[in-house]
Amino acid sequence: MDRGFSGTTRRNRAGLDQALAAVWDGTVFTVTRFDRFARNMAEANDIPTGLSGRGVPFGLGASDYDWNDPFGRLFFQPLVMVAEFEANIGHQRTREGTALARKNGKLQGKQPKLPEPARRSIPRRYTEGEVSLVGLATEYGVGRSTIHRIIHRAPENPR
């Protein structure tokens, strides 16, 4: 199972690759939901072709599809088209929702880790030698890289 990965291609789907490698002639490669198997038409055709070459039928739910049988392909391919269509509709709705949220000012990107007064005082305190970079990171409970970015983005900082 590929946890924490969502995408439109098979790239970086080690769980699927492991499952495909674990089947042998005489077994059936079965998935419970189509979206767990393929993300688009090309993948949905390539994977059963590879399985069929190894003598492994493909199963979706309670149905098996023989990729070498014209009827198997006939029943399988419309499922692929519907699954890809549903995925594309979901992506379109997500893009529309994101655009609407951005337009209404509700999606502004990642918020700063520190409040504005702290971001103003950090470069001054560091430049004046009041406290070290590590000391600031410890004081504010953030990483040194966060403090470093704040210091080097400040326009009034001569460094």
Steps between C-alpha positions, in 0.01 A plus 500: 500500500629844411435714807530875481532509123241642271558568139405445143777263396656175611828670584603451866232238566723238659203316654346436158836396358550253786152355454554458125835330561347258754251334262580195290340285231173357627426776752256786445609858563191650667426853618191607690474847350615614160659824622739291713628338183540748216486877463439527126421307181864435410577340837177305498600346169870448575458319830256230381712453187803431718302272728351312205848437361581327829178293496337706776136608457382832641213515749294800601277429796332165434563505121804368315600645162702292255705755307547251214123460456323765288200492737728551799641814337154614395369492856818632657568806283173687571577462871837659434342789312247566777770484770724745313202729438413500872861578592511786248171644632643488854817681387292762317282563806808531719656757263173696486466495880859610546457786252181614673663485845800697372268758341313541831824538694458173688806329350811703566769236514707391793477733796817628671622298798564812707285810553592827329646670812741209548599506131578873532709468816703191405724667235570797728583285801726275292679790326563679830652178637242479777438131434634228270316324222477186714378705796222654292396160366483363854315804633229486234486120475574484129784364290817693428406511132183694585700760693760510220228573240351776713841663550598490135164615366491810715564813287654694789759229566842601360631138487 
